[in-house]
Coordinates of C-alpha atoms in Angstrom, one line a residue:
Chain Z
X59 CA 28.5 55.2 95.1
X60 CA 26.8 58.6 96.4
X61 CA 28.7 61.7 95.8
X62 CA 27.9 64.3 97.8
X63 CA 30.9 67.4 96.8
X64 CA 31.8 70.3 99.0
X65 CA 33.4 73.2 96.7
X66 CA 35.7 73.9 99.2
X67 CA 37.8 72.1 101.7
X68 CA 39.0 74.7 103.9
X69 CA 37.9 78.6 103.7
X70 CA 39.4 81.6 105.5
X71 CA 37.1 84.9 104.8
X72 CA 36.8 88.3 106.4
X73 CA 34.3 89.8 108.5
X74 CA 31.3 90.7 106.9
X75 CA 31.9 89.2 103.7
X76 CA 29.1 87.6 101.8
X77 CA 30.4 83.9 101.6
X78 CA 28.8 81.0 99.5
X79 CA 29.3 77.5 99.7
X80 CA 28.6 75.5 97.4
X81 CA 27.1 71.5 97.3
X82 CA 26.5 68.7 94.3
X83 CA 25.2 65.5 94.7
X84 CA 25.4 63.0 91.8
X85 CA 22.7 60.6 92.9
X86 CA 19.7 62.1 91.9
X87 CA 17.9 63.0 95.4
X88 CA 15.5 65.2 96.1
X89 CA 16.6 66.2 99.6
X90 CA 19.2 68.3 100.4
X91 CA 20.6 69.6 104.1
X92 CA 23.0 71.8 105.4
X93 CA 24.5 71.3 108.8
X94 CA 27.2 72.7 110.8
X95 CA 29.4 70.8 113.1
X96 CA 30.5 72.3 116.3
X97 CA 32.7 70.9 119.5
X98 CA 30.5 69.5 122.0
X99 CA 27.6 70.5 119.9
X100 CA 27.0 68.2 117.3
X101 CA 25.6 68.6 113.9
X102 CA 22.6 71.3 114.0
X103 CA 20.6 71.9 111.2
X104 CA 20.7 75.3 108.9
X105 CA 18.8 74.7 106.2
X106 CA 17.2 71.8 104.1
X107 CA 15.0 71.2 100.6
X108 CA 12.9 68.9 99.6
X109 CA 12.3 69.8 96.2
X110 CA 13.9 72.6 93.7
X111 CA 13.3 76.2 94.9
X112 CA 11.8 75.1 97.7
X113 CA 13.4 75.7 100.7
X114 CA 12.4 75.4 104.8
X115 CA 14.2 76.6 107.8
X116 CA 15.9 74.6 110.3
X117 CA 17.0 74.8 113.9
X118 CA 19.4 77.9 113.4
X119 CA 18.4 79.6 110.1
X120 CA 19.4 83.0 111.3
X121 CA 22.2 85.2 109.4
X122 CA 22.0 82.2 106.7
X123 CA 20.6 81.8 103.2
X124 CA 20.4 79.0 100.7
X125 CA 19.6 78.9 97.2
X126 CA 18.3 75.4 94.7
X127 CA 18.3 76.2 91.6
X128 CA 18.7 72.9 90.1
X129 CA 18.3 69.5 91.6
X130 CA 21.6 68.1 92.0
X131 CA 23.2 71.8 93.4
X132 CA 22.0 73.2 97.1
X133 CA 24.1 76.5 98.1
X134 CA 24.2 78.0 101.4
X135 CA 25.1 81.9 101.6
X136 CA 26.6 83.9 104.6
X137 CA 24.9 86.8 104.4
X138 CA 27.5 89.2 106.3
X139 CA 30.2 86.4 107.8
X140 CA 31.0 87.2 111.3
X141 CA 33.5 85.4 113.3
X142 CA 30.2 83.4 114.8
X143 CA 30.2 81.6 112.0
X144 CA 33.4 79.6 112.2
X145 CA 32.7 76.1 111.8
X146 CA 32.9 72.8 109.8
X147 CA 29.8 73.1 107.3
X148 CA 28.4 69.5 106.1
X149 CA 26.3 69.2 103.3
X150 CA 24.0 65.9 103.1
X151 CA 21.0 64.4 100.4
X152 CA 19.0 61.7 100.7
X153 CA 16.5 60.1 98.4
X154 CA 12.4 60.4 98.8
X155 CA 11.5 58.8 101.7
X156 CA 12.5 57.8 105.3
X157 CA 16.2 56.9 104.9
X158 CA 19.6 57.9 105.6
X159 CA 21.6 60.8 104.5
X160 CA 24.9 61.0 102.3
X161 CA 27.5 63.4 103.6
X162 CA 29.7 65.3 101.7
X163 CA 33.2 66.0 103.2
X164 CA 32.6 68.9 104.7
X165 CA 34.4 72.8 104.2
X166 CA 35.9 74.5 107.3
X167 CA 35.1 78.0 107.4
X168 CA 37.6 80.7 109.5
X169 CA 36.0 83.9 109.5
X170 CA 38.5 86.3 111.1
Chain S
X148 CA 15.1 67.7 126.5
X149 CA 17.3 67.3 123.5
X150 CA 15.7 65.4 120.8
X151 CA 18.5 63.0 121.1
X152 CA 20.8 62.5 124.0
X153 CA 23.8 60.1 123.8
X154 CA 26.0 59.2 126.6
X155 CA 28.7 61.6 127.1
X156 CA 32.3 59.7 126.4
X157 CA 34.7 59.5 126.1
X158 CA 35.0 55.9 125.7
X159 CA 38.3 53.9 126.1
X160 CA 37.9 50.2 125.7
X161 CA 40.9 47.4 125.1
X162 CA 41.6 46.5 121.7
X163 CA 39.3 43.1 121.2
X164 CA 36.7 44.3 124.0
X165 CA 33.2 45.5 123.2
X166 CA 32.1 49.2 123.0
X167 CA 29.1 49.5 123.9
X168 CA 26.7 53.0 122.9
X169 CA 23.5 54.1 124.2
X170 CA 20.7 56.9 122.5
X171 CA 17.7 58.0 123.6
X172 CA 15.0 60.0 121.6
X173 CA 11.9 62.3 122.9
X174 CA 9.8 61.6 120.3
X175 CA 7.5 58.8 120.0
X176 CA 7.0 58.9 116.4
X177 CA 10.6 58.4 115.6
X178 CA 10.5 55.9 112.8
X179 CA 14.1 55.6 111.9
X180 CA 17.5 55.7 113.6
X181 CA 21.2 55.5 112.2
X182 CA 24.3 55.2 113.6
X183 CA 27.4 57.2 112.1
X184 CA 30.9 57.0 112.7
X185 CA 33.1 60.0 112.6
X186 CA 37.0 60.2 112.1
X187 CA 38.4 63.4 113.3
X188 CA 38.3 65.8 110.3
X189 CA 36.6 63.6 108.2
X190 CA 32.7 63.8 107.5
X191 CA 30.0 61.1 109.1
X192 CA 29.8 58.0 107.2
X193 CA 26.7 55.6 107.8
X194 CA 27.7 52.5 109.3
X195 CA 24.0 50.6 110.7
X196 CA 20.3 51.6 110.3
X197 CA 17.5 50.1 112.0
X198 CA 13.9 50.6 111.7
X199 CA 11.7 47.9 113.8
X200 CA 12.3 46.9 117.4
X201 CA 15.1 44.1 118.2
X202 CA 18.7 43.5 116.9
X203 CA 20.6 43.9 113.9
X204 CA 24.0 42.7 113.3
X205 CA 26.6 43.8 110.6
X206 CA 29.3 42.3 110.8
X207 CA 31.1 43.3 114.1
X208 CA 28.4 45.6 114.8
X209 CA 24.8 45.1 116.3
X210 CA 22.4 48.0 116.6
X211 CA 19.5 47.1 119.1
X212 CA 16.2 49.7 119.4
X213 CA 14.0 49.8 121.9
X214 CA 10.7 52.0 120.7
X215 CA 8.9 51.5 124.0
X216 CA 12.4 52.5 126.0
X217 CA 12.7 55.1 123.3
X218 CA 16.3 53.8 123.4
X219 CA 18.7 53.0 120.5
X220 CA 22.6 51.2 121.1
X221 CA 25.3 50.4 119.0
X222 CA 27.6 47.5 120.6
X223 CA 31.1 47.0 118.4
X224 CA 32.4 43.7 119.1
X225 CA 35.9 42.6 119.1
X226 CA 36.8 46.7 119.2
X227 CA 40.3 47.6 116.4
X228 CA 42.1 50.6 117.2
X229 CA 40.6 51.5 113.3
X230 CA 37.2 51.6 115.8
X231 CA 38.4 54.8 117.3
X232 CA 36.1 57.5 116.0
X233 CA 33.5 59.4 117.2
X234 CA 29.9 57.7 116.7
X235 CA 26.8 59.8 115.8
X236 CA 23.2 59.2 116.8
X237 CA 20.8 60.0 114.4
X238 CA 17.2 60.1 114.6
X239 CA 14.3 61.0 112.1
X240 CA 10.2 60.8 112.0
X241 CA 7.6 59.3 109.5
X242 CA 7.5 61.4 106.9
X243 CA 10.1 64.3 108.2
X244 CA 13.2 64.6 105.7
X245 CA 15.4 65.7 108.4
X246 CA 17.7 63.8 110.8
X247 CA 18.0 65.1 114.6
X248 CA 21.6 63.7 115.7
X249 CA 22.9 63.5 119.2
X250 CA 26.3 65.4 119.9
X251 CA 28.0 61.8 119.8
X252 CA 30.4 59.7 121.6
X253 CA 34.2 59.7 121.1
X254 CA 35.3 56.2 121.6
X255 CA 39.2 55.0 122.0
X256 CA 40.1 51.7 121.4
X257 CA 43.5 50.9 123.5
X258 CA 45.8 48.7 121.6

């Protein structure tokens, strides 16, 4: 089975903290997303990466960062966490190619 | 236009009825198109993909796509109270690693 592991199921951090979260996937993909999940919203893309290092913007990059250092590990970095922010934060891979996405199960973030 | 639209629930169908689900897309060159289902507080999980115009069945579900309509459904058949989730559309290109997803349907199945 794909793993796909969130560091952190539930997070409460202060305003303008710097704030990572952190994602592993065990299967070997090269693509790597984060979402976040919002009421009425749906899932909107933050970030993805196709490749180590390499990194592109998605629909709402702004006041986020993201680091890949290594191929199974994607991290995705607050900058200054304001209260914005709170959200369910899903982290997804998928393999090469045009197929679905694995999701891991997800970290809550409360920035108060 | 959202990239993907899906229509806005919620849903309540009797336990043994069918639930039907409809997406639509903007883009033509969609390629590929998933359907996820979503317990509350619990991450998507894939359930169907489809990739050629037509039906395709999986056990109690049948995803049907339409690339002319630019229209994608999910029927569940014989709906279980375990049915009641909320189901995500999701959408991607040729050769585009990213997945657009509709904001989803909540749908409750009555016992």
């Amino acid at each position: 089975d794909v793993k796909v592991t969130q560091s952190s199921r539930y997070l409460v951090k202060r305003t303008g903290e710097k704030v990572f979260l952190e994602c592993v996937q065990d299967m070997d993909h090269e693509n790597m997303f984060w979402y976040r999940q919002d009421p009425g919203l749906g899932l909107r893309l933050i970030y993805f990466s196709y490749d180590v290092k390499m990194k592109e913007k998605g629909d709402i990059p702004e006041g986020y960062s993201v680091s890949r250092e290594k191929k199974e590990r994607f991290s995705l970095i607050l900058e200054s966490a304001s209260t914005n922010q709170t959200s369910m934060y899903l982290c997804a891979s998928s393999p090469t190619g045009v197929t679905e996405a694995f999701f891991g199960q997800g970290t809550r973030l409360t920035v108060v | 236009q959202k990239e993907v639209e899906q229509n806005s629930g919620p849903l309540s169908v009797p336990e043994g009825a069918i639930a039907s689900l409809n997406c639509t897309y903007s883009d033509r060159g969609s390629q590929s198109f998933f359907w996820y289902r979503q317990y509350s507080g619990k991450s998507p999980e894939l359930i169907m993909s489809i990739y050629s115009n037509g039906d395709k069945e999986d056990g109690r579900f049948t995803a049907q796509l339409n690339k002319a309509s630019q229209y994608v459904s999910l029927l569940i058949r014989d709906s279980q109270p375990s049915d009641s989730a909320t189901y995500l559309c999701a959408v991607n290109k040729e050769d585009d690693y990213k997945l657009s997803f509709g904001a989803g349907t909540t749908v409750t199945v009555r016992a």
